[in-house]
PQR file of N, CA, C, O and H, with PARSE charges and radii, in Angstrom:
ATOM      1  N   MET A   1     -12.262   5.720 -22.756 -0.4000 1.5000
ATOM      2  CA  MET A   1     -11.379   5.096 -21.902 -0.0000 2.0000
ATOM      3  C   MET A   1     -11.985   5.613 -20.219  0.5500 1.7000
ATOM      4  O   MET A   1     -12.151   6.791 -19.903 -0.5500 1.4000
ATOM      5  N   THR A   2     -12.196   4.632 -19.468 -0.4000 1.5000
ATOM      6  CA  THR A   2     -13.016   4.866 -18.046 -0.0000 2.0000
ATOM      7  C   THR A   2     -11.917   5.312 -17.014  0.5500 1.7000
ATOM      8  O   THR A   2     -10.805   4.808 -17.174 -0.5500 1.4000
ATOM      9  H   THR A   2     -12.061   3.675 -19.724  0.4000 1.0000
ATOM     10  N   ALA A   3     -12.052   6.002 -16.198 -0.4000 1.5000
ATOM     11  CA  ALA A   3     -11.347   6.595 -15.033 -0.0000 2.0000
ATOM     12  C   ALA A   3     -11.354   5.712 -14.036  0.5500 1.7000
ATOM     13  O   ALA A   3     -12.369   5.141 -13.639 -0.5500 1.4000
ATOM     14  H   ALA A   3     -12.955   6.411 -16.068  0.4000 1.0000
ATOM     15  N   LYS A   4     -10.096   5.541 -13.534 -0.4000 1.5000
ATOM     16  CA  LYS A   4      -9.752   4.769 -12.283 -0.0000 2.0000
ATOM     17  C   LYS A   4     -10.466   5.308 -11.219  0.5500 1.7000
ATOM     18  O   LYS A   4     -10.194   6.470 -10.919 -0.5500 1.4000
ATOM     19  H   LYS A   4      -9.271   6.005 -13.857  0.4000 1.0000
ATOM     20  N   LYS A   5     -11.699   4.460 -10.297 -0.4000 1.5000
ATOM     21  CA  LYS A   5     -12.108   5.040  -9.010 -0.0000 2.0000
ATOM     22  C   LYS A   5     -10.986   5.427  -8.012  0.5500 1.7000
ATOM     23  O   LYS A   5     -10.020   4.677  -8.154 -0.5500 1.4000
ATOM     24  H   LYS A   5     -11.920   3.516 -10.541  0.4000 1.0000
ATOM     25  N   GLN A   6     -10.854   6.134  -7.280 -0.4000 1.5000
ATOM     26  CA  GLN A   6      -9.880   6.601  -6.490 -0.0000 2.0000
ATOM     27  C   GLN A   6     -10.711   6.817  -4.873  0.5500 1.7000
ATOM     28  O   GLN A   6     -11.764   7.452  -4.818 -0.5500 1.4000
ATOM     29  H   GLN A   6     -11.638   6.743  -7.165  0.4000 1.0000
ATOM     30  N   LEU A   7     -10.163   6.287  -3.797 -0.4000 1.5000
ATOM     31  CA  LEU A   7     -10.143   6.346  -2.679 -0.0000 2.0000
ATOM     32  C   LEU A   7      -9.599   7.789  -1.651  0.5500 1.7000
ATOM     33  O   LEU A   7      -8.582   8.250  -2.169 -0.5500 1.4000
ATOM     34  H   LEU A   7      -9.307   5.772  -3.841  0.4000 1.0000
ATOM     35  N   ARG A   8      -9.859   8.296  -0.838 -0.4000 1.5000
ATOM     36  CA  ARG A   8      -8.962   9.469  -0.439 -0.0000 2.0000
ATOM     37  C   ARG A   8      -9.117   8.830   1.204  0.5500 1.7000
ATOM     38  O   ARG A   8     -10.239   8.792   1.710 -0.5500 1.4000
ATOM     39  H   ARG A   8     -10.685   7.920  -0.418  0.4000 1.0000
ATOM     40  N   VAL A   9      -8.122   8.431   1.832 -0.4000 1.5000
ATOM     41  CA  VAL A   9      -8.041   7.852   2.964 -0.0000 2.0000
ATOM     42  C   VAL A   9      -7.419   8.818   4.183  0.5500 1.7000
ATOM     43  O   VAL A   9      -6.490   9.524   3.792 -0.5500 1.4000
ATOM     44  H   VAL A   9      -7.211   8.462   1.421  0.4000 1.0000
ATOM     45  N   THR A  10      -7.748   8.958   5.489 -0.4000 1.5000
ATOM     46  CA  THR A  10      -7.569   9.862   6.353 -0.0000 2.0000
ATOM     47  C   THR A  10      -7.443   8.710   7.547  0.5500 1.7000
ATOM     48  O   THR A  10      -8.314   7.871   7.775 -0.5500 1.4000
ATOM     49  H   THR A  10      -8.503   8.385   5.807  0.4000 1.0000
ATOM     50  N   LEU A  11      -6.115   8.846   8.301 -0.4000 1.5000
ATOM     51  CA  LEU A  11      -6.239   8.447   9.463 -0.0000 2.0000
ATOM     52  C   LEU A  11      -6.684   9.392  10.650  0.5500 1.7000
ATOM     53  O   LEU A  11      -6.154  10.440  11.018 -0.5500 1.4000
ATOM     54  H   LEU A  11      -5.407   9.527   8.116  0.4000 1.0000
ATOM     55  N   VAL A  12      -7.684   8.812  11.101 -0.4000 1.5000
ATOM     56  CA  VAL A  12      -8.172   9.701  12.321 -0.0000 2.0000
ATOM     57  C   VAL A  12      -8.044   9.120  13.720  0.5500 1.7000
ATOM     58  O   VAL A  12      -8.356   9.878  14.638 -0.5500 1.4000
ATOM     59  H   VAL A  12      -8.114   7.960  10.803  0.4000 1.0000
ATOM     60  N   ARG A  13      -7.685   8.045  13.989 -0.4000 1.5000
ATOM     61  CA  ARG A  13      -7.580   7.809  15.357 -0.0000 2.0000
ATOM     62  C   ARG A  13      -5.596   7.126  15.409  0.5500 1.7000
ATOM     63  O   ARG A  13      -4.931   7.053  14.376 -0.5500 1.4000
ATOM     64  H   ARG A  13      -7.432   7.428  13.243  0.4000 1.0000
ATOM     65  N   SER A  14      -5.183   6.831  16.443 -0.4000 1.5000
ATOM     66  CA  SER A  14      -3.744   6.720  16.927 -0.0000 2.0000
ATOM     67  C   SER A  14      -3.676   5.323  16.405  0.5500 1.7000
ATOM     68  O   SER A  14      -4.579   4.528  16.144 -0.5500 1.4000
ATOM     69  H   SER A  14      -5.724   6.890  17.282  0.4000 1.0000
ATOM     70  N   LEU A  15      -2.323   5.222  16.316 -0.4000 1.5000
ATOM     71  CA  LEU A  15      -1.851   3.686  16.079 -0.0000 2.0000
ATOM     72  C   LEU A  15      -1.196   3.022  17.076  0.5500 1.7000
ATOM     73  O   LEU A  15      -0.766   1.869  17.036 -0.5500 1.4000
ATOM     74  H   LEU A  15      -1.590   5.868  16.528  0.4000 1.0000
ATOM     75  N   SER A  16      -1.124   4.069  18.269 -0.4000 1.5000
ATOM     76  CA  SER A  16      -0.715   3.517  19.772 -0.0000 2.0000
ATOM     77  C   SER A  16      -1.504   2.382  19.985  0.5500 1.7000
ATOM     78  O   SER A  16      -2.686   2.390  19.640 -0.5500 1.4000
ATOM     79  H   SER A  16      -1.474   5.006  18.301  0.4000 1.0000
ATOM     80  N   GLY A  17      -0.973   1.376  20.530 -0.4000 1.5000
ATOM     81  CA  GLY A  17      -1.438   0.300  21.352 -0.0000 2.0000
ATOM     82  C   GLY A  17      -2.674  -0.648  20.510  0.5500 1.7000
ATOM     83  O   GLY A  17      -3.570  -1.322  21.017 -0.5500 1.4000
ATOM     84  H   GLY A  17      -0.013   1.369  20.810  0.4000 1.0000
ATOM     85  N   ARG A  18      -2.317  -0.395  18.847 -0.4000 1.5000
ATOM     86  CA  ARG A  18      -2.901  -1.426  17.821 -0.0000 2.0000
ATOM     87  C   ARG A  18      -2.493  -2.779  17.621  0.5500 1.7000
ATOM     88  O   ARG A  18      -1.370  -3.140  17.971 -0.5500 1.4000
ATOM     89  H   ARG A  18      -1.589   0.153  18.434  0.4000 1.0000
ATOM     90  N   VAL A  19      -3.151  -3.409  17.190 -0.4000 1.5000
ATOM     91  CA  VAL A  19      -2.490  -4.907  16.883 -0.0000 2.0000
ATOM     92  C   VAL A  19      -1.749  -4.477  15.633  0.5500 1.7000
ATOM     93  O   VAL A  19      -2.041  -3.624  14.794 -0.5500 1.4000
ATOM     94  H   VAL A  19      -4.064  -3.116  16.905  0.4000 1.0000
ATOM     95  N   ALA A  20      -0.810  -5.218  15.723 -0.4000 1.5000
ATOM     96  CA  ALA A  20       0.538  -5.404  14.473 -0.0000 2.0000
ATOM     97  C   ALA A  20      -0.207  -5.495  13.409  0.5500 1.7000
ATOM     98  O   ALA A  20      -0.057  -4.638  12.538 -0.5500 1.4000
ATOM     99  H   ALA A  20      -0.573  -5.910  16.404  0.4000 1.0000
ATOM    100  N   ALA A  21      -1.285  -6.660  13.207 -0.4000 1.5000
ATOM    101  CA  ALA A  21      -1.805  -6.554  11.774 -0.0000 2.0000
ATOM    102  C   ALA A  21      -2.326  -5.405  11.273  0.5500 1.7000
ATOM    103  O   ALA A  21      -2.161  -5.148  10.081 -0.5500 1.4000
ATOM    104  H   ALA A  21      -1.407  -7.356  13.914  0.4000 1.0000
ATOM    105  N   HIS A  22      -3.168  -4.379  12.272 -0.4000 1.5000
ATOM    106  CA  HIS A  22      -3.584  -3.581  12.027 -0.0000 2.0000
ATOM    107  C   HIS A  22      -2.813  -2.370  11.493  0.5500 1.7000
ATOM    108  O   HIS A  22      -3.135  -1.733  10.490 -0.5500 1.4000
ATOM    109  H   HIS A  22      -3.302  -4.588  13.241  0.4000 1.0000
ATOM    110  N   ARG A  23      -1.728  -2.121  12.303 -0.4000 1.5000
ATOM    111  CA  ARG A  23      -0.895  -1.459  12.002 -0.0000 2.0000
ATOM    112  C   ARG A  23      -0.313  -1.371  10.520  0.5500 1.7000
ATOM    113  O   ARG A  23      -0.259  -0.376   9.798 -0.5500 1.4000
ATOM    114  H   ARG A  23      -1.467  -2.639  13.118  0.4000 1.0000
ATOM    115  N   ALA A  24       0.065  -2.540  10.282 -0.4000 1.5000
ATOM    116  CA  ALA A  24       0.605  -3.072   9.198 -0.0000 2.0000
ATOM    117  C   ALA A  24      -0.289  -2.668   7.721  0.5500 1.7000
ATOM    118  O   ALA A  24       0.080  -2.169   6.658 -0.5500 1.4000
ATOM    119  H   ALA A  24       0.021  -3.349  10.868  0.4000 1.0000
ATOM    120  N   CYS A  25      -1.634  -3.145   8.225 -0.4000 1.5000
ATOM    121  CA  CYS A  25      -2.744  -2.685   7.060 -0.0000 2.0000
ATOM    122  C   CYS A  25      -2.537  -1.257   6.820  0.5500 1.7000
ATOM    123  O   CYS A  25      -2.542  -0.829   5.666 -0.5500 1.4000
ATOM    124  H   CYS A  25      -1.934  -3.550   9.088  0.4000 1.0000
ATOM    125  N   VAL A  26      -2.329  -0.378   7.975 -0.4000 1.5000
ATOM    126  CA  VAL A  26      -2.406   1.357   7.853 -0.0000 2.0000
ATOM    127  C   VAL A  26      -0.880   1.705   6.866  0.5500 1.7000
ATOM    128  O   VAL A  26      -0.642   2.551   6.004 -0.5500 1.4000
ATOM    129  H   VAL A  26      -2.325  -0.726   8.912  0.4000 1.0000
ATOM    130  N   ALA A  27      -0.197   0.793   7.379 -0.4000 1.5000
ATOM    131  CA  ALA A  27       1.540   1.203   6.654 -0.0000 2.0000
ATOM    132  C   ALA A  27       1.127   0.797   4.992  0.5500 1.7000
ATOM    133  O   ALA A  27       1.442   1.579   4.095 -0.5500 1.4000
ATOM    134  H   ALA A  27      -0.391   0.106   8.079  0.4000 1.0000
ATOM    135  N   GLY A  28       0.630  -0.084   4.786 -0.4000 1.5000
ATOM    136  CA  GLY A  28       0.237  -0.530   3.320 -0.0000 2.0000
ATOM    137  C   GLY A  28      -0.643   0.231   2.708  0.5500 1.7000
ATOM    138  O   GLY A  28      -0.548   0.477   1.505 -0.5500 1.4000
ATOM    139  H   GLY A  28       0.375  -0.719   5.514  0.4000 1.0000
ATOM    140  N   LEU A  29      -1.533   0.659   3.409 -0.4000 1.5000
ATOM    141  CA  LEU A  29      -2.154   2.284   2.412 -0.0000 2.0000
ATOM    142  C   LEU A  29      -1.485   3.383   2.359  0.5500 1.7000
ATOM    143  O   LEU A  29      -1.890   4.470   1.945 -0.5500 1.4000
ATOM    144  H   LEU A  29      -1.611   0.460   4.386  0.4000 1.0000
ATOM    145  N   GLY A  30      -0.281   3.076   2.847 -0.4000 1.5000
ATOM    146  CA  GLY A  30       0.437   4.368   3.096 -0.0000 2.0000
ATOM    147  C   GLY A  30       0.706   5.667   3.951  0.5500 1.7000
ATOM    148  O   GLY A  30       1.487   6.618   3.903 -0.5500 1.4000
ATOM    149  H   GLY A  30       0.048   2.194   3.183  0.4000 1.0000
ATOM    150  N   LEU A  31      -0.398   5.207   4.815 -0.4000 1.5000
ATOM    151  CA  LEU A  31      -0.444   6.604   5.935 -0.0000 2.0000
ATOM    152  C   LEU A  31       0.515   6.121   6.799  0.5500 1.7000
ATOM    153  O   LEU A  31       0.747   4.950   7.098 -0.5500 1.4000
ATOM    154  H   LEU A  31      -1.032   4.435   4.854  0.4000 1.0000
ATOM    155  N   ARG A  32       1.171   7.363   7.257 -0.4000 1.5000
ATOM    156  CA  ARG A  32       2.110   7.477   8.184 -0.0000 2.0000
ATOM    157  C   ARG A  32       2.092   8.168   9.569  0.5500 1.7000
ATOM    158  O   ARG A  32       3.045   7.853  10.282 -0.5500 1.4000
ATOM    159  H   ARG A  32       0.983   8.314   7.015  0.4000 1.0000
ATOM    160  N   ARG A  33       1.027   9.223  10.208 -0.4000 1.5000
ATOM    161  CA  ARG A  33       0.800   9.645  11.080 -0.0000 2.0000
ATOM    162  C   ARG A  33      -0.882  10.406  11.198  0.5500 1.7000
ATOM    163  O   ARG A  33      -1.593  10.472  10.195 -0.5500 1.4000
ATOM    164  H   ARG A  33       0.253   9.479   9.629  0.4000 1.0000
ATOM    165  N   MET A  34      -1.264  10.846  12.325 -0.4000 1.5000
ATOM    166  CA  MET A  34      -2.128  11.171  12.421 -0.0000 2.0000
ATOM    167  C   MET A  34      -2.694  12.017  11.618  0.5500 1.7000
ATOM    168  O   MET A  34      -1.850  12.812  11.206 -0.5500 1.4000
ATOM    169  H   MET A  34      -0.687  10.793  13.139  0.4000 1.0000
ATOM    170  N   HIS A  35      -4.213  12.309  11.011 -0.4000 1.5000
ATOM    171  CA  HIS A  35      -4.573  13.481   9.915 -0.0000 2.0000
ATOM    172  C   HIS A  35      -3.994  13.362   8.457  0.5500 1.7000
ATOM    173  O   HIS A  35      -4.452  13.981   7.496 -0.5500 1.4000
ATOM    174  H   HIS A  35      -4.899  11.662  11.345  0.4000 1.0000
ATOM    175  N   HIS A  36      -2.922  12.482   8.410 -0.4000 1.5000
ATOM    176  CA  HIS A  36      -2.620  12.374   6.922 -0.0000 2.0000
ATOM    177  C   HIS A  36      -3.141  11.388   5.995  0.5500 1.7000
ATOM    178  O   HIS A  36      -3.325  10.194   6.233 -0.5500 1.4000
ATOM    179  H   HIS A  36      -2.550  11.980   9.191  0.4000 1.0000
ATOM    180  N   SER A  37      -3.353  11.995   4.944 -0.4000 1.5000
ATOM    181  CA  SER A  37      -4.574  11.540   4.155 -0.0000 2.0000
ATOM    182  C   SER A  37      -3.894  11.099   2.840  0.5500 1.7000
ATOM    183  O   SER A  37      -3.181  12.023   2.448 -0.5500 1.4000
ATOM    184  H   SER A  37      -3.204  12.965   4.751  0.4000 1.0000
ATOM    185  N   VAL A  38      -3.843   9.963   1.958 -0.4000 1.5000
ATOM    186  CA  VAL A  38      -3.307   9.593   0.669 -0.0000 2.0000
ATOM    187  C   VAL A  38      -4.645   8.944  -0.102  0.5500 1.7000
ATOM    188  O   VAL A  38      -5.664   8.452   0.383 -0.5500 1.4000
ATOM    189  H   VAL A  38      -4.422   9.212   2.277  0.4000 1.0000
ATOM    190  N   VAL A  39      -4.248   9.132  -1.459 -0.4000 1.5000
ATOM    191  CA  VAL A  39      -5.498   8.854  -2.770 -0.0000 2.0000
ATOM    192  C   VAL A  39      -4.547   7.355  -2.902  0.5500 1.7000
ATOM    193  O   VAL A  39      -3.356   7.113  -3.095 -0.5500 1.4000
ATOM    194  H   VAL A  39      -3.421   9.532  -1.853  0.4000 1.0000
ATOM    195  N   VAL A  40      -5.827   6.507  -2.676 -0.4000 1.5000
ATOM    196  CA  VAL A  40      -5.449   4.895  -3.350 -0.0000 2.0000
ATOM    197  C   VAL A  40      -6.687   4.781  -4.518  0.5500 1.7000
ATOM    198  O   VAL A  40      -7.741   5.376  -4.744 -0.5500 1.4000
ATOM    199  H   VAL A  40      -6.794   6.704  -2.519  0.4000 1.0000
ATOM    200  N   ALA A  41      -6.072   3.879  -5.003 -0.4000 1.5000
ATOM    201  CA  ALA A  41      -6.845   3.305  -5.995 -0.0000 2.0000
ATOM    202  C   ALA A  41      -8.123   2.122  -5.501  0.5500 1.7000
ATOM    203  O   ALA A  41      -7.726   1.242  -4.738 -0.5500 1.4000
ATOM    204  H   ALA A  41      -5.216   3.396  -4.820  0.4000 1.0000
ATOM    205  N   ASP A  42      -9.357   2.090  -5.839 -0.4000 1.5000
ATOM    206  CA  ASP A  42     -10.370   1.483  -5.350 -0.0000 2.0000
ATOM    207  C   ASP A  42     -10.434  -0.023  -5.850  0.5500 1.7000
ATOM    208  O   ASP A  42     -11.410  -0.429  -6.481 -0.5500 1.4000
ATOM    209  H   ASP A  42      -9.679   2.806  -6.459  0.4000 1.0000
ATOM    210  N   THR A  43      -9.369  -0.820  -5.545 -0.4000 1.5000
ATOM    211  CA  THR A  43      -9.108  -2.019  -5.679 -0.0000 2.0000
ATOM    212  C   THR A  43      -9.536  -3.174  -4.855  0.5500 1.7000
ATOM    213  O   THR A  43      -9.669  -2.569  -3.791 -0.5500 1.4000
ATOM    214  H   THR A  43      -8.576  -0.490  -5.032  0.4000 1.0000
ATOM    215  N   PRO A  44      -9.818  -4.288  -4.604 -0.5600 1.5000
ATOM    216  CA  PRO A  44     -10.179  -5.251  -3.768  0.2800 2.0000
ATOM    217  C   PRO A  44      -9.442  -5.267  -2.475  0.5500 1.7000
ATOM    218  O   PRO A  44      -9.915  -5.194  -1.340 -0.5500 1.4000
ATOM    219  N   GLU A  45      -7.953  -5.398  -2.920 -0.4000 1.5000
ATOM    220  CA  GLU A  45      -6.787  -5.337  -1.807 -0.0000 2.0000
ATOM    221  C   GLU A  45      -6.843  -4.381  -1.033  0.5500 1.7000
ATOM    222  O   GLU A  45      -6.573  -4.521   0.160 -0.5500 1.4000
ATOM    223  H   GLU A  45      -7.568  -5.458  -3.841  0.4000 1.0000
ATOM    224  N   ASN A  46      -7.187  -3.282  -1.531 -0.4000 1.5000
ATOM    225  CA  ASN A  46      -7.156  -2.057  -0.586 -0.0000 2.0000
ATOM    226  C   ASN A  46      -8.531  -1.515  -0.033  0.5500 1.7000
ATOM    227  O   ASN A  46      -8.499  -0.650   0.842 -0.5500 1.4000
ATOM    228  H   ASN A  46      -7.406  -3.168  -2.500  0.4000 1.0000
ATOM    229  N   ARG A  47      -9.640  -1.949  -0.468 -0.4000 1.5000
ATOM    230  CA  ARG A  47     -10.650  -2.290   0.120 -0.0000 2.0000
ATOM    231  C   ARG A  47     -10.500  -3.229   1.605  0.5500 1.7000
ATOM    232  O   ARG A  47     -10.781  -2.915   2.762 -0.5500 1.4000
ATOM    233  H   ARG A  47      -9.666  -2.652  -1.179  0.4000 1.0000
ATOM    234  N   GLY A  48     -10.061  -4.222   1.159 -0.4000 1.5000
ATOM    235  CA  GLY A  48      -9.910  -5.301   2.213 -0.0000 2.0000
ATOM    236  C   GLY A  48      -8.971  -4.864   3.284  0.5500 1.7000
ATOM    237  O   GLY A  48      -9.065  -5.343   4.414 -0.5500 1.4000
ATOM    238  H   GLY A  48      -9.833  -4.477   0.219  0.4000 1.0000
ATOM    239  N   MET A  49      -7.974  -3.881   2.948 -0.4000 1.5000
ATOM    240  CA  MET A  49      -7.231  -3.073   4.322 -0.0000 2.0000
ATOM    241  C   MET A  49      -8.171  -2.297   5.020  0.5500 1.7000
ATOM    242  O   MET A  49      -8.288  -2.508   6.227 -0.5500 1.4000
ATOM    243  H   MET A  49      -7.898  -3.491   2.030  0.4000 1.0000
ATOM    244  N   ILE A  50      -8.918  -1.369   4.437 -0.4000 1.5000
ATOM    245  CA  ILE A  50      -9.982  -0.436   4.496 -0.0000 2.0000
ATOM    246  C   ILE A  50     -10.583  -0.887   5.762  0.5500 1.7000
ATOM    247  O   ILE A  50     -10.577  -0.409   6.896 -0.5500 1.4000
ATOM    248  H   ILE A  50      -8.823  -1.198   3.457  0.4000 1.0000
ATOM    249  N   ASN A  51     -11.229  -2.203   5.121 -0.4000 1.5000
ATOM    250  CA  ASN A  51     -12.188  -2.933   5.896 -0.0000 2.0000
ATOM    251  C   ASN A  51     -11.908  -3.151   7.155  0.5500 1.7000
ATOM    252  O   ASN A  51     -12.697  -3.023   8.091 -0.5500 1.4000
ATOM    253  H   ASN A  51     -11.234  -2.592   4.199  0.4000 1.0000
ATOM    254  N   LYS A  52     -10.583  -3.542   7.224 -0.4000 1.5000
ATOM    255  CA  LYS A  52     -10.141  -4.322   8.394 -0.0000 2.0000
ATOM    256  C   LYS A  52      -9.772  -3.327   9.121  0.5500 1.7000
ATOM    257  O   LYS A  52      -9.679  -3.760  10.270 -0.5500 1.4000
ATOM    258  H   LYS A  52      -9.942  -3.646   6.463  0.4000 1.0000
ATOM    259  N   VAL A  53      -9.435  -1.925   9.081 -0.4000 1.5000
ATOM    260  CA  VAL A  53      -9.043  -1.076  10.123 -0.0000 2.0000
ATOM    261  C   VAL A  53     -10.011   0.337   9.831  0.5500 1.7000
ATOM    262  O   VAL A  53      -9.540   1.467   9.967 -0.5500 1.4000
ATOM    263  H   VAL A  53      -9.510  -1.574   8.148  0.4000 1.0000
ATOM    264  N   SER A  54     -11.006   0.156   9.536 -0.4000 1.5000
ATOM    265  CA  SER A  54     -12.496   1.079   9.185 -0.0000 2.0000
ATOM    266  C   SER A  54     -12.480   2.008  10.519  0.5500 1.7000
ATOM    267  O   SER A  54     -12.708   3.217  10.574 -0.5500 1.4000
ATOM    268  H   SER A  54     -11.388  -0.761   9.426  0.4000 1.0000
ATOM    269  N   TYR A  55     -12.208   1.280  11.388 -0.4000 1.5000
ATOM    270  CA  TYR A  55     -12.859   2.223  12.997 -0.0000 2.0000
ATOM    271  C   TYR A  55     -11.333   3.168  12.969  0.5500 1.7000
ATOM    272  O   TYR A  55     -11.367   4.179  13.671 -0.5500 1.4000
ATOM    273  H   TYR A  55     -12.023   0.299  11.343  0.4000 1.0000
ATOM    274  N   MET A  56     -10.307   2.955  12.375 -0.4000 1.5000
ATOM    275  CA  MET A  56      -9.539   4.096  12.452 -0.0000 2.0000
ATOM    276  C   MET A  56      -9.305   5.448  11.358  0.5500 1.7000
ATOM    277  O   MET A  56      -8.622   6.463  11.491 -0.5500 1.4000
ATOM    278  H   MET A  56     -10.280   2.133  11.805  0.4000 1.0000
ATOM    279  N   LEU A  57     -10.102   5.022  10.343 -0.4000 1.5000
ATOM    280  CA  LEU A  57     -10.020   5.755   8.894 -0.0000 2.0000
ATOM    281  C   LEU A  57     -11.522   6.729   8.553  0.5500 1.7000
ATOM    282  O   LEU A  57     -12.706   6.590   8.863 -0.5500 1.4000
ATOM    283  H   LEU A  57     -10.657   4.198  10.235  0.4000 1.0000
ATOM    284  N   ALA A  58     -11.005   7.406   8.023 -0.4000 1.5000
ATOM    285  CA  ALA A  58     -12.442   8.251   7.418 -0.0000 2.0000
ATOM    286  C   ALA A  58     -11.977   8.114   5.828  0.5500 1.7000
ATOM    287  O   ALA A  58     -10.824   8.270   5.423 -0.5500 1.4000
ATOM    288  H   ALA A  58     -10.044   7.518   7.771  0.4000 1.0000
ATOM    289  N   VAL A  59     -13.054   7.811   5.079 -0.4000 1.5000
ATOM    290  CA  VAL A  59     -12.481   7.271   3.728 -0.0000 2.0000
ATOM    291  C   VAL A  59     -13.600   8.095   2.908  0.5500 1.7000
ATOM    292  O   VAL A  59     -14.784   7.930   3.199 -0.5500 1.4000
ATOM    293  H   VAL A  59     -13.990   7.685   5.407  0.4000 1.0000
ATOM    294  N   GLU A  60     -13.186   9.060   1.791 -0.4000 1.5000
ATOM    295  CA  GLU A  60     -14.191   9.580   0.940 -0.0000 2.0000
ATOM    296  C   GLU A  60     -13.797   9.194  -0.343  0.5500 1.7000
ATOM    297  O   GLU A  60     -12.644   8.776  -0.452 -0.5500 1.4000
ATOM    298  H   GLU A  60     -12.224   9.194   1.554  0.4000 1.0000
ATOM    299  N   GLU A  61     -14.614   9.252  -1.498 -0.4000 1.5000
ATOM    300  CA  GLU A  61     -14.404   9.317  -3.079 -0.0000 2.0000
ATOM    301  C   GLU A  61     -13.805  10.573  -3.293  0.5500 1.7000
ATOM    302  O   GLU A  61     -14.230  11.707  -3.073 -0.5500 1.4000
ATOM    303  H   GLU A  61     -15.550   9.591  -1.410  0.4000 1.0000
ATOM    304  N   ALA A  62     -12.464  10.062  -3.885 -0.4000 1.5000
ATOM    305  CA  ALA A  62     -11.587  11.538  -4.422 -0.0000 2.0000
ATOM    306  C   ALA A  62     -11.887  11.505  -5.764  0.5500 1.7000
ATOM    307  O   ALA A  62     -11.456  12.381  -6.515 -0.5500 1.4000
ATOM    308  H   ALA A  62     -12.119   9.141  -4.064  0.4000 1.0000
TER
END
């Protein structure tokens, strides 16, 4: 059985003054505030959201 790949995503820049679609991507990833980290599955959907707001995130393999 293979283990699912996971990513640790951390919000490192503020949501203040950001485009609504970018705020929605951050919320969709489950991030709530600055320096909050979540572990998400490495799926194409999550990768798309991460790529869209990559300038606000720090990403590492979990």
